[in-house]
XYZ file of C-alpha atoms in Angstrom:
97
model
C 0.000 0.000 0.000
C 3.083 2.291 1.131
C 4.526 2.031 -2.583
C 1.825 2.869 -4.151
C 1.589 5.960 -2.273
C 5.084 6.685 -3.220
C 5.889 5.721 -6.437
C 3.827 8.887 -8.805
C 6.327 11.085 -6.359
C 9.846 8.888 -6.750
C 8.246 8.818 -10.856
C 7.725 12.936 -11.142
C 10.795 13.411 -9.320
C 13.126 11.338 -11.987
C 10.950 12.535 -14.876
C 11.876 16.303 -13.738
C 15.219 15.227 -13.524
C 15.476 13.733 -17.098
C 13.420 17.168 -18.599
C 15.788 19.793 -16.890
C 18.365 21.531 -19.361
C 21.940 22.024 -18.182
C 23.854 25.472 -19.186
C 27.812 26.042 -18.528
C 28.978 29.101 -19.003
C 33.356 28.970 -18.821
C 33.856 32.514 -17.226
C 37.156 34.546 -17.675
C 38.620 35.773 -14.462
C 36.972 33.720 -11.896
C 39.685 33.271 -9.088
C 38.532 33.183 -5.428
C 34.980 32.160 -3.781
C 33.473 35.820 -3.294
C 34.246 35.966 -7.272
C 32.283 32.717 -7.209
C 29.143 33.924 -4.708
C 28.671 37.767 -6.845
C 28.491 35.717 -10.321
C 25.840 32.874 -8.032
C 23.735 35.664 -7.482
C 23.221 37.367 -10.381
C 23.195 34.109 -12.273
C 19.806 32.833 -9.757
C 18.451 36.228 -10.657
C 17.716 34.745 -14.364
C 14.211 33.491 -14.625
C 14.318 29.454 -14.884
C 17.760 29.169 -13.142
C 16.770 26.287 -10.634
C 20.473 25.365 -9.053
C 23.698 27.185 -9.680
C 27.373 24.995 -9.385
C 30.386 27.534 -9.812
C 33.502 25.707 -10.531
C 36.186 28.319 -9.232
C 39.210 25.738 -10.256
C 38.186 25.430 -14.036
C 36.287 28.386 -14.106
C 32.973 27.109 -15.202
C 29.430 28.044 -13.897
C 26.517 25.373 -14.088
C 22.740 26.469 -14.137
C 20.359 23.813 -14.217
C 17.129 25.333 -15.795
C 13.610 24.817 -14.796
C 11.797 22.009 -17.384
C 10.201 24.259 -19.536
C 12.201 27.409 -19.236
C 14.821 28.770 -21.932
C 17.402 31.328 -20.879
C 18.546 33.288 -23.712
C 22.272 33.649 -24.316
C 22.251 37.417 -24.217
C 20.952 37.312 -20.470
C 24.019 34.840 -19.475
C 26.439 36.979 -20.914
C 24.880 40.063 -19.404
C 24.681 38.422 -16.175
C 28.147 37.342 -16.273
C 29.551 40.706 -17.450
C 26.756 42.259 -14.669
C 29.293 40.123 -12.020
C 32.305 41.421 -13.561
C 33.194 38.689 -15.874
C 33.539 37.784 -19.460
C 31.772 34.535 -20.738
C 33.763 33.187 -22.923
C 31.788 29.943 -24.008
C 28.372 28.574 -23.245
C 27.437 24.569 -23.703
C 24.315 23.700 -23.634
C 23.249 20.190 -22.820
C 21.493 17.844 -19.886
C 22.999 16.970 -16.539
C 25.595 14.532 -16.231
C 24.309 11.577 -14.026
């Protein structure tokens, strides 16, 4: 009785997984962790950034987007250069598992 209770949730949860978009961003001139928190938060201030990973050591920021949500590539860029940065490339793709 239990399971069937919870398997629709353990079901959405991996089918949200699967739909949500993955966006690096390698960002010229990211050095230390403040760097890393100024370029988090303007980053989360896009609309559909879900989670945000910063990378300090290779120097590559990871937004997972919201299923269903597109970010546009001028918004990255002017929310990187908003932090201070230059984005040099962005890859988009799915999440590694």
């Amino acid at each position: 009785m239990m399971l069937m209770l919870i398997a629709p949730l353990l079901t959405q949860s991996a089918k949200a997984e699967e739909m949500s978009a993955e966006i690096s961003i390698r960002v010229d001139g990211l050095t230390c962790p403040f760097c890393a928190y100024g370029l988090e938060k303007k980053l989360k201030r896009l609309d559909g950034a879900e989670k945000i990973h910063i990378d300090i050591e290779k120097g590559i920021a990871h937004i997972q987007v919201v299923e269903g949500k597109k970010v546009e590539e001028k918004d990255l860029k002017q929310a990187v250069e908003d932090a201070g940065f230059t984005a040099k490339d962005i890859i988009y793709g799915r999440p590694q598992k």
